[in-house]
PDB file of C-alpha atoms in Angstrom:
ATOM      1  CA  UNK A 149       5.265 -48.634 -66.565  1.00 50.00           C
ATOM      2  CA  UNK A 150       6.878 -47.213 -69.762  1.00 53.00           C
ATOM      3  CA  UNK A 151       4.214 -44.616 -70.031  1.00 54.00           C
ATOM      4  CA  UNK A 152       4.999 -43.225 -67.015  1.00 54.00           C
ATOM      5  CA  UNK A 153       8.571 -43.236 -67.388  1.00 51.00           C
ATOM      6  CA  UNK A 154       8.315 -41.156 -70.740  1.00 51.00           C
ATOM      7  CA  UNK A 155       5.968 -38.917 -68.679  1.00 49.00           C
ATOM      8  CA  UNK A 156       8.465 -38.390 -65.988  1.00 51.00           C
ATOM      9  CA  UNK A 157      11.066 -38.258 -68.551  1.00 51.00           C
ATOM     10  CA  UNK A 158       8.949 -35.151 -70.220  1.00 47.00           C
ATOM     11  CA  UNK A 159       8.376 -32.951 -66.731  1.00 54.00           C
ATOM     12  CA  UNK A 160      12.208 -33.385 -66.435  1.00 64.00           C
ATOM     13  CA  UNK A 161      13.581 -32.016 -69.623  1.00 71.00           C
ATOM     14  CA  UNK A 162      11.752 -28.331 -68.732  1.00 76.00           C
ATOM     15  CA  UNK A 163      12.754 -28.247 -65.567  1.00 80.00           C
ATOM     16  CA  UNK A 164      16.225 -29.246 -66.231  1.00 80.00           C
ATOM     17  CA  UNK A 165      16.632 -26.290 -68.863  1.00 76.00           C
ATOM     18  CA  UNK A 166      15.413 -23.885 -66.312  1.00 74.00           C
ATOM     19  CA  UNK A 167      17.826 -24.958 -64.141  1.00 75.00           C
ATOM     20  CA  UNK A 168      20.532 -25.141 -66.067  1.00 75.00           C
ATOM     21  CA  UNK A 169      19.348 -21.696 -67.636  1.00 68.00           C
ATOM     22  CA  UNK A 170      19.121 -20.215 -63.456  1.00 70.00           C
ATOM     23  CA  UNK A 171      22.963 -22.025 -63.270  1.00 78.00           C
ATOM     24  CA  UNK A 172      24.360 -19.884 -66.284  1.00 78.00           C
ATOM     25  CA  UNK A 173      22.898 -16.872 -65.282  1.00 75.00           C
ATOM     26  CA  UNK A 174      24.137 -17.126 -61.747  1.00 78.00           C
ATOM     27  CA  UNK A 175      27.318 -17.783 -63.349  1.00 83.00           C
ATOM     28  CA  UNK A 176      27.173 -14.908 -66.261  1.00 81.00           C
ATOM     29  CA  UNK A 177      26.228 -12.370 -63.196  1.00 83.00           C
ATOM     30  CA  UNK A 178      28.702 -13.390 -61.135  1.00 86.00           C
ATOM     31  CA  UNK A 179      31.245 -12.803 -63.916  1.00 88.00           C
ATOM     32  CA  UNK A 180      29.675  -9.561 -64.330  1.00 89.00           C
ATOM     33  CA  UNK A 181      30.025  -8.460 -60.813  1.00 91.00           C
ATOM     34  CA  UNK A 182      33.686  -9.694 -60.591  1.00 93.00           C
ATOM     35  CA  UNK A 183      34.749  -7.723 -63.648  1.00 94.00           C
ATOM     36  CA  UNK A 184      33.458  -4.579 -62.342  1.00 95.00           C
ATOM     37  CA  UNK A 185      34.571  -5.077 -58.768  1.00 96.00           C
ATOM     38  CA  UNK A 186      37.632  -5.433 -60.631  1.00 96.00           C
ATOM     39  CA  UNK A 187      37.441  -2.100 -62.566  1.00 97.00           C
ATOM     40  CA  UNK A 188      36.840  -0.579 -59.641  1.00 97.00           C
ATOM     41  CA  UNK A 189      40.224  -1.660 -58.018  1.00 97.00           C
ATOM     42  CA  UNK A 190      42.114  -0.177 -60.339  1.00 96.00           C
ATOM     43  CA  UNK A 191      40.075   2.999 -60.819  1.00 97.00           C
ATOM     44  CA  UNK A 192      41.209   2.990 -57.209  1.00 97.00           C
ATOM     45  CA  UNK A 193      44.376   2.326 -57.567  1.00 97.00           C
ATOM     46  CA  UNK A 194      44.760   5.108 -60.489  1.00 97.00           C
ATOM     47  CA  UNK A 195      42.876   7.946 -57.769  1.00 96.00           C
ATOM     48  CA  UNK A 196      45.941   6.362 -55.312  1.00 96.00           C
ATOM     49  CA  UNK A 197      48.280   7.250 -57.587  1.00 95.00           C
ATOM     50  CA  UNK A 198      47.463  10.567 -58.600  1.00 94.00           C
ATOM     51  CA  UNK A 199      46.661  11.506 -54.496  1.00 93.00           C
ATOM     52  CA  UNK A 200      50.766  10.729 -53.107  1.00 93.00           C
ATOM     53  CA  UNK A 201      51.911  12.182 -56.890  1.00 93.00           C
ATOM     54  CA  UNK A 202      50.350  15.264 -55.843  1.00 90.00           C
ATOM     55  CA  UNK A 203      51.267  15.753 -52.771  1.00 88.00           C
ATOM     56  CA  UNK A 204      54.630  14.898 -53.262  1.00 88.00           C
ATOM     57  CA  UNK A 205      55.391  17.165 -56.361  1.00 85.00           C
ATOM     58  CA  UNK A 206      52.794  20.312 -55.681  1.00 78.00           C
ATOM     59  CA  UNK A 207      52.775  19.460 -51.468  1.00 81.00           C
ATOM     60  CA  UNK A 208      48.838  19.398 -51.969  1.00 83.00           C
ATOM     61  CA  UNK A 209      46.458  16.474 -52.085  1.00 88.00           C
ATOM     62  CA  UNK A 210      42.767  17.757 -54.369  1.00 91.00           C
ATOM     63  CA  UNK A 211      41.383  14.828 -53.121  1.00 94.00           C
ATOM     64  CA  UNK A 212      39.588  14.590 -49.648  1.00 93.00           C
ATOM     65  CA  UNK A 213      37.645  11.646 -50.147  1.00 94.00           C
ATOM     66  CA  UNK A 214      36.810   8.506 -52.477  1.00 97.00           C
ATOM     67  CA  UNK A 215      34.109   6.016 -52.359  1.00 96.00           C
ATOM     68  CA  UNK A 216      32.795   3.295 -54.440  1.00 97.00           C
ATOM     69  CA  UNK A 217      30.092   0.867 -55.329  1.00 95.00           C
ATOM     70  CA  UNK A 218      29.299  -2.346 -57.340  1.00 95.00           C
ATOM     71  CA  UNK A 219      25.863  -3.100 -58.395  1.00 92.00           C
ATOM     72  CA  UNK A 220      24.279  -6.197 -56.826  1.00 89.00           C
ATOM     73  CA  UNK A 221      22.973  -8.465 -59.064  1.00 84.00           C
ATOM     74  CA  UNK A 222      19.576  -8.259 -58.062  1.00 85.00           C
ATOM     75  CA  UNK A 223      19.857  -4.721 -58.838  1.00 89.00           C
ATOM     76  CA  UNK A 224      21.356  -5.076 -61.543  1.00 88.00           C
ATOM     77  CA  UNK A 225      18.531  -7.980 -62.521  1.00 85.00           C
ATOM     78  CA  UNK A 226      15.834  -5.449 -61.897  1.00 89.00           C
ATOM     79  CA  UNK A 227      17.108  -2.702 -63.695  1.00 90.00           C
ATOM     80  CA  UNK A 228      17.265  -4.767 -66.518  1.00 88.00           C
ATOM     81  CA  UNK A 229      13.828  -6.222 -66.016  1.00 89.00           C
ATOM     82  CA  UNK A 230      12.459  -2.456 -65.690  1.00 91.00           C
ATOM     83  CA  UNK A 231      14.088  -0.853 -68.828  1.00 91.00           C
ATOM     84  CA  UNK A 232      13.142  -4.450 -71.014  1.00 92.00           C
ATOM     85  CA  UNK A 233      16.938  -5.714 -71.009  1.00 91.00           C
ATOM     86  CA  UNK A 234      17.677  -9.594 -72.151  1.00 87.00           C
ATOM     87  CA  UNK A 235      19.567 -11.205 -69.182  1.00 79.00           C
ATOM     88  CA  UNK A 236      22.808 -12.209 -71.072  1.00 83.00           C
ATOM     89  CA  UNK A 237      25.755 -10.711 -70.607  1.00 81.00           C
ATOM     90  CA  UNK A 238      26.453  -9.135 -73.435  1.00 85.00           C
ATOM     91  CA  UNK A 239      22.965  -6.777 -73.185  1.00 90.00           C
ATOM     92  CA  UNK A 240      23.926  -6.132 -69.612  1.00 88.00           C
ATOM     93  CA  UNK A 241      27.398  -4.640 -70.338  1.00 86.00           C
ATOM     94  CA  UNK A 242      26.228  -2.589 -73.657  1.00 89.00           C
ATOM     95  CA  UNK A 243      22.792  -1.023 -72.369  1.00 91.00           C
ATOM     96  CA  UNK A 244      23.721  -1.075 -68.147  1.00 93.00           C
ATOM     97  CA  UNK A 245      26.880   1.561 -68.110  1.00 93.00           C
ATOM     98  CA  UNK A 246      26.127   2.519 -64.246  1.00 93.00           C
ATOM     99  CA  UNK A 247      27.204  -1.271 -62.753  1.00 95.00           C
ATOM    100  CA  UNK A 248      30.284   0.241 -60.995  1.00 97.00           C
ATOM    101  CA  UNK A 249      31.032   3.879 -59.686  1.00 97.00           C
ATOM    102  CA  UNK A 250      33.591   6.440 -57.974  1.00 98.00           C
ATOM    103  CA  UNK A 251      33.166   9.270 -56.793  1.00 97.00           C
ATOM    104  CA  UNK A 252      35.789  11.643 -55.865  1.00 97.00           C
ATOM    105  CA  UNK A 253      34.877  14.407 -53.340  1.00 96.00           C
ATOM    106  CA  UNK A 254      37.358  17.264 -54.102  1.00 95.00           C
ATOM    107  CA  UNK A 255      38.306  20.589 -51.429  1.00 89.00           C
ATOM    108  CA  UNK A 256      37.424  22.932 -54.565  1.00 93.00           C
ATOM    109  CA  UNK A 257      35.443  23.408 -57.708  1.00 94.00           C
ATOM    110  CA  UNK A 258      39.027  23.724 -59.500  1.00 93.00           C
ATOM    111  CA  UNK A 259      40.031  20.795 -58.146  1.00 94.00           C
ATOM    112  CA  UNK A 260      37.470  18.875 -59.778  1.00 96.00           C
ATOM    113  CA  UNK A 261      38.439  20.322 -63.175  1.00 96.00           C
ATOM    114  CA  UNK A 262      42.014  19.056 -62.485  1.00 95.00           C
ATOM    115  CA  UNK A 263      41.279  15.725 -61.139  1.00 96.00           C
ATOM    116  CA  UNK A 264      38.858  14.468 -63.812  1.00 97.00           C
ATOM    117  CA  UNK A 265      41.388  15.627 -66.436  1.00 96.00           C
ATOM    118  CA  UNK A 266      43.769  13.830 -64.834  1.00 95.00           C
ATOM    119  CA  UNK A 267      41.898  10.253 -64.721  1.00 96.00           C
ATOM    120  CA  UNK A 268      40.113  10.449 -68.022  1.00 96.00           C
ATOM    121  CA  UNK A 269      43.566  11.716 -70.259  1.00 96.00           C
ATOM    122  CA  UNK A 270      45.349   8.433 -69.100  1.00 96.00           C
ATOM    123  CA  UNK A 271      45.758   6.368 -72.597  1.00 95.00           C
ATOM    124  CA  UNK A 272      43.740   3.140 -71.257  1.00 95.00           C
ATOM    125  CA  UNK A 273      40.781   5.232 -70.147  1.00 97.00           C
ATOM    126  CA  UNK A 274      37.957   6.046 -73.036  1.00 97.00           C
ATOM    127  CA  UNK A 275      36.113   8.473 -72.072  1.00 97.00           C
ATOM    128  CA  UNK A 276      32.361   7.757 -73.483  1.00 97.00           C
ATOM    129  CA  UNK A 277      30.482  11.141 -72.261  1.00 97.00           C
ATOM    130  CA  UNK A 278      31.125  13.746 -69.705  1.00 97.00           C
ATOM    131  CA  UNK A 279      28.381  15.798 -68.377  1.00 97.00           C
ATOM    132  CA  UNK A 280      29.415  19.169 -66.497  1.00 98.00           C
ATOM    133  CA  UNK A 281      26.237  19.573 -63.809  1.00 97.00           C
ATOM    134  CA  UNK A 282      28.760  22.240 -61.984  1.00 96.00           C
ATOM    135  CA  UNK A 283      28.467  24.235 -64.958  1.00 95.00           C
ATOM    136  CA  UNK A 284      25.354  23.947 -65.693  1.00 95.00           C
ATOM    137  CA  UNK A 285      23.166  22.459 -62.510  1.00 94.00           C
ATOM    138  CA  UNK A 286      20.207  20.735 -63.082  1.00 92.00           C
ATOM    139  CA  UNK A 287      16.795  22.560 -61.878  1.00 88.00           C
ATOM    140  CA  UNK A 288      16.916  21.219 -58.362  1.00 87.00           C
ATOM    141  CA  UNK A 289      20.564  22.714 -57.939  1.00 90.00           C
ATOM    142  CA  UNK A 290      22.365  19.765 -58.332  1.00 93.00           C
ATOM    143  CA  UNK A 291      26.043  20.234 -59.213  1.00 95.00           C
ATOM    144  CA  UNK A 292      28.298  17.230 -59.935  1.00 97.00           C
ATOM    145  CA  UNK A 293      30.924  16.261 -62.416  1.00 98.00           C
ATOM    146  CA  UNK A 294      29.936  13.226 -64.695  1.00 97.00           C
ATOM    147  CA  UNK A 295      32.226  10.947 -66.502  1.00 98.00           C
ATOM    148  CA  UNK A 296      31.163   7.534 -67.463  1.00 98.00           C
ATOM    149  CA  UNK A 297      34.611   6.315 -69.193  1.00 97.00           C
ATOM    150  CA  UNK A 298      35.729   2.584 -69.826  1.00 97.00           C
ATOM    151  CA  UNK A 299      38.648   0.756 -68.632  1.00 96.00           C
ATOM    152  CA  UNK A 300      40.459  -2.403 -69.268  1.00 95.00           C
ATOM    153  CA  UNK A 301      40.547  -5.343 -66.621  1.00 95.00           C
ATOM    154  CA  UNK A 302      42.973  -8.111 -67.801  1.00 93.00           C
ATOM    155  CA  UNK A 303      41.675 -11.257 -66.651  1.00 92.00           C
ATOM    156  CA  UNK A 304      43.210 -14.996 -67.566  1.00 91.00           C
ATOM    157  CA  UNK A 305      41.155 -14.644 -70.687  1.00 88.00           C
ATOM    158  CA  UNK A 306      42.187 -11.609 -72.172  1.00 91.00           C
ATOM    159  CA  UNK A 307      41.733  -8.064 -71.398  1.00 92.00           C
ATOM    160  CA  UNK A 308      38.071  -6.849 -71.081  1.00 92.00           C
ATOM    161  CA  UNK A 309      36.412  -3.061 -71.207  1.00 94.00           C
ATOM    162  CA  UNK A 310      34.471  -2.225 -68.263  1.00 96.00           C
ATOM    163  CA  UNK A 311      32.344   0.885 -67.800  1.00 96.00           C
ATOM    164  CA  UNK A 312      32.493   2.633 -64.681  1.00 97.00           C
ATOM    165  CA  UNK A 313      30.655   5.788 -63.661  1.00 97.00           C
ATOM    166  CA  UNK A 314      32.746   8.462 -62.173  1.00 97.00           C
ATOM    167  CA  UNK A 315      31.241  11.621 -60.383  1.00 97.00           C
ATOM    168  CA  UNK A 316      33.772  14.454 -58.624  1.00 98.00           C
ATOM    169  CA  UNK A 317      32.319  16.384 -56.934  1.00 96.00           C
ATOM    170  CA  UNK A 318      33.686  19.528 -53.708  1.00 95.00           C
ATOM    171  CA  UNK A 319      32.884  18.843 -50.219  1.00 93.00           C
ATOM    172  CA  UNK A 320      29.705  20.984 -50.190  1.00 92.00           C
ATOM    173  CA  UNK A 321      28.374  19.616 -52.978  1.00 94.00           C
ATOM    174  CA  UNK A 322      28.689  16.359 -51.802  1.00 93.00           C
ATOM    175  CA  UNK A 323      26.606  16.876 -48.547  1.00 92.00           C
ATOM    176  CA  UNK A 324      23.991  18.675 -50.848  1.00 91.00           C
ATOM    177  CA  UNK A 325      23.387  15.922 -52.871  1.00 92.00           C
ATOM    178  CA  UNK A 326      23.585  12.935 -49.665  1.00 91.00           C
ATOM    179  CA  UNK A 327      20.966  15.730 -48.176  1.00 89.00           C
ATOM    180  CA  UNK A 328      18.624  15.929 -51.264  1.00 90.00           C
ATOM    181  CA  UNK A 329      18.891  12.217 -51.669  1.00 88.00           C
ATOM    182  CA  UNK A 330      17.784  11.360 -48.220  1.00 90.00           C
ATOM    183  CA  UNK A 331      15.091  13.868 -48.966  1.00 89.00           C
ATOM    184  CA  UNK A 332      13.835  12.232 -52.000  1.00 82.00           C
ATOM    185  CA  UNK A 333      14.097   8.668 -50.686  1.00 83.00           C
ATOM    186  CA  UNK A 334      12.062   9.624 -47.344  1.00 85.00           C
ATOM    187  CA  UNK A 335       9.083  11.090 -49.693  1.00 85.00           C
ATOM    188  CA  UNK A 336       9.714   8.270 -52.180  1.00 81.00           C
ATOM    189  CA  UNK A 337      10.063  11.496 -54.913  1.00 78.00           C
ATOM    190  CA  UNK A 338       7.171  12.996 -54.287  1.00 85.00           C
ATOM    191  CA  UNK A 339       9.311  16.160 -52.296  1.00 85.00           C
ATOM    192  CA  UNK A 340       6.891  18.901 -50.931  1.00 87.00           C
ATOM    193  CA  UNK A 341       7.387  22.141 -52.514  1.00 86.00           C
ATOM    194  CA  UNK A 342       8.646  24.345 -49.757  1.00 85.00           C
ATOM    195  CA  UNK A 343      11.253  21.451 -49.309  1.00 87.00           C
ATOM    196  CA  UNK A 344      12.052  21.752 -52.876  1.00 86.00           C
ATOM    197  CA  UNK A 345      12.416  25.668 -52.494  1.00 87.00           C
ATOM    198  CA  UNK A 346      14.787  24.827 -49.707  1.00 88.00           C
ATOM    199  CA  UNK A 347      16.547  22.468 -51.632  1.00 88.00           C
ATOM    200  CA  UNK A 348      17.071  25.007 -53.973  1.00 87.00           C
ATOM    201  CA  UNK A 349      18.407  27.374 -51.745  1.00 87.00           C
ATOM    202  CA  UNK A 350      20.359  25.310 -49.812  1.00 88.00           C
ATOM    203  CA  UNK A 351      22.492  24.532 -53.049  1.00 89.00           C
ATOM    204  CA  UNK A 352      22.908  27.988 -53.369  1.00 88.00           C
ATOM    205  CA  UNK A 353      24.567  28.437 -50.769  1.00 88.00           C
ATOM    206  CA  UNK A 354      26.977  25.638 -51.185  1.00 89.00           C
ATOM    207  CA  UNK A 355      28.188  27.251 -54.560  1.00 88.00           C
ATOM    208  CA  UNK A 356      28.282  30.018 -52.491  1.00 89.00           C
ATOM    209  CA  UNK A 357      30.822  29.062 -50.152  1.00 88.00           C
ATOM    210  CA  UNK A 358      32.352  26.880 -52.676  1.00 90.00           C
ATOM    211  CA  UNK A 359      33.295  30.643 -54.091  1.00 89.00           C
ATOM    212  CA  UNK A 360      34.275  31.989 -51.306  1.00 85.00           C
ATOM    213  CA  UNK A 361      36.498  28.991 -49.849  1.00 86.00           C
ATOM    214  CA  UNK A 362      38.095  28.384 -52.992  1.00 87.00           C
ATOM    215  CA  UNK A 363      39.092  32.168 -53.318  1.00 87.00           C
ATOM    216  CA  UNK A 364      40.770  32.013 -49.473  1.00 85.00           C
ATOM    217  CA  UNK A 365      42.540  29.085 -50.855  1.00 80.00           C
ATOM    218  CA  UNK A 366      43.937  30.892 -53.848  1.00 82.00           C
ATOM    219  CA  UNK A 367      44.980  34.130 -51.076  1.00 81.00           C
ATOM    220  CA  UNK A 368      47.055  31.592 -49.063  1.00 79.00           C
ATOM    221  CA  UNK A 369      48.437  29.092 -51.948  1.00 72.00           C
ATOM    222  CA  UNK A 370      49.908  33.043 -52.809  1.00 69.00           C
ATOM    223  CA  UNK A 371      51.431  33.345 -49.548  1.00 53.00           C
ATOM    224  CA  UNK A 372      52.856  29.882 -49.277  1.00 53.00           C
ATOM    225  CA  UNK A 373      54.136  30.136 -52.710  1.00 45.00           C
ATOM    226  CA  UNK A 374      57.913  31.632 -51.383  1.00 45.00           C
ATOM    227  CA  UNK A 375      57.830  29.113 -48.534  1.00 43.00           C
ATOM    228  CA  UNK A 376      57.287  26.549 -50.916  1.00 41.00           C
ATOM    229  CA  UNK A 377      60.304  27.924 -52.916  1.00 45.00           C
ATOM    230  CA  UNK A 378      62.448  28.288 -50.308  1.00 48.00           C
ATOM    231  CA  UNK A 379      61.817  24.503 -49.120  1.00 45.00           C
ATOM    232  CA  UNK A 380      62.978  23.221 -52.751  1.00 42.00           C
ATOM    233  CA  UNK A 381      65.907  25.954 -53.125  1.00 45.00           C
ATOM    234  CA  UNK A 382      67.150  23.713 -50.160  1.00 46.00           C
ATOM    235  CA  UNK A 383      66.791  20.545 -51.800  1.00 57.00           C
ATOM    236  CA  UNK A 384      68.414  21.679 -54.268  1.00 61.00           C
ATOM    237  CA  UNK A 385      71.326  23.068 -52.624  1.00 63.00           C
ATOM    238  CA  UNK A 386      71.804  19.619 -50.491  1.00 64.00           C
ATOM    239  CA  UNK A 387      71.804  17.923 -53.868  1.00 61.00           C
ATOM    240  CA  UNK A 388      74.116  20.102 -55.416  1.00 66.00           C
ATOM    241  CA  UNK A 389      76.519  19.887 -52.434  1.00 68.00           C
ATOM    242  CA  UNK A 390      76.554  16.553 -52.467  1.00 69.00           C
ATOM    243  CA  UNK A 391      76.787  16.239 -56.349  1.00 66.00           C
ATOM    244  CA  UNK A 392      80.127  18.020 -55.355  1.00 67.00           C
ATOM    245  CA  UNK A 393      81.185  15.919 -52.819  1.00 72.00           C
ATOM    246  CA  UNK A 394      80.893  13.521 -55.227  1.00 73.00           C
ATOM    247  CA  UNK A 395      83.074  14.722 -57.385  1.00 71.00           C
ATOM    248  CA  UNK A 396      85.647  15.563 -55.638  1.00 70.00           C
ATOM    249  CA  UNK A 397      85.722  12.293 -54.170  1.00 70.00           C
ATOM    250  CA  UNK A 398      86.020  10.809 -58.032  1.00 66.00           C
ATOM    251  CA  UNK A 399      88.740  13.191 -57.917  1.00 64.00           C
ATOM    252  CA  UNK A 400      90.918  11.714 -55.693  1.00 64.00           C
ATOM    253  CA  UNK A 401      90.197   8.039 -56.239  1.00 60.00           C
ATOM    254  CA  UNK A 402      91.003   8.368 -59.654  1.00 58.00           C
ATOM    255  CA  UNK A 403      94.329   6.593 -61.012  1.00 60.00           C
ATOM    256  CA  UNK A 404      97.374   8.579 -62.122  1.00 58.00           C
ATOM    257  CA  UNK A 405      97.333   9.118 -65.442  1.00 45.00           C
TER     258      UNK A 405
END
């Protein structure tokens, strides 16, 4: 009777570790995941921000659209199985940079410029590398602006730097690279070569009317630049007016000396 009991007592101290081991993983991960869901809120809330300051101070919004994405933790798990990564949470945040991302789809290739100056000069962002594909595309055509910057989410705990993976990127870009990655995903990477030659072409003609839209835009910013004038010439009139108004009415309420 002992024997067995010091048996069963044996078999139950592995499999207690491993599940106690499967309990603080699930735990660490789901840490992980809540930090960077986290970073991405107020990435969010920072592309907010800059969107309504911009279009209340230069009456134009760079911004046409912003998406975003959290790793799962199974794909985070098997990333870090595939490139030899220890499960802890410490490896995951130093060697996996790619858990959360934005990206900002802009109306022009200046625009891009402006708006990833904007985000990554802020005092709590650290920029860790930018890579400029829109200056220099990679061989398929592929034109993007990286950023992969950190941020700090302040939890109960204390503050903590997350990393978060910004691209920006204009309109035609965007549906260049949504169309190559179908592409690629459909022929699991191995792309046929005239589709690759279209590919290429294709993205040549999105910088091409990047070009051209982006110079119409400059012809009619010109145009609307007296209209623009004129609207604020009012504003300031009204306030001056009223700054007068003001005044007088100071003026009259004011005791005898």
């Amino acid at each position: 009777m002992t024997d067995d009991a010091d048996e069963s007592s044996a078999d139950s101290g592995p499999e207690r570790e491993m599940v106690q081991l499967a309990r603080r993983l699930r735990q660490d991960f789901d840490r992980i995941q809540m930090e960077h869901e986290f970073a991405i809120d107020e990435m969010l809330t920072k592309v907010s921000i800059l969107r309504r300051e911009f279009q209340h101070l230069h009456r134009y919004n760079p911004i046409e659209h912003v998406t975003s994405r959290v790793k799962s933790p199974s794909s985070t798990l098997k990333k870090a199985a595939r490139l030899g990564i220890d499960p802890t949470p410490e490896a995951i945040r130093e060697r996996i940079r790619d858990i959360a991302g934005v990206r900002i789809t802009c109306s022009f290739i200046a625009d891009t410029y402006r708006v990833l100056e904007a985000l990554t000069s802020q005092t709590d962002v650290r920029v860790i590398n930018v890579k400029d594909y829109i200056a220099e595309p990679k061989p398929n055509g592929y034109k993007s602006l990286h950023a992969l910057i950190e941020i700090p989410v302040f939890l109960s705990t204390g503050a903590v730097n997350v990393a978060v993976e910004l691209q920006v990127r204009t309109i035609a870009m965007d549906f260049w690279a949504s169309l190559e990655h179908k592409i690629h995903y459909k022929y699991d990477g191995d792309v046929p070569a005239g589709l690759v030659t279209s590919l290429t072409a294709a993205a040549r003609a999105a910088q091409i009317l990047d070009e051209h839209m982006e110079q119409l835009h400059r012809e009619v910013r010109g145009l609307d630049t007296d209209t623009v004038d004129d609207e604020m010439r009012v504003d300031e009139q009204t306030l001056l007016q009223l700054w007068k108004m003001a005044r007088a009415n100071a003026d009259d309420t004011a005791p005898d000396a």
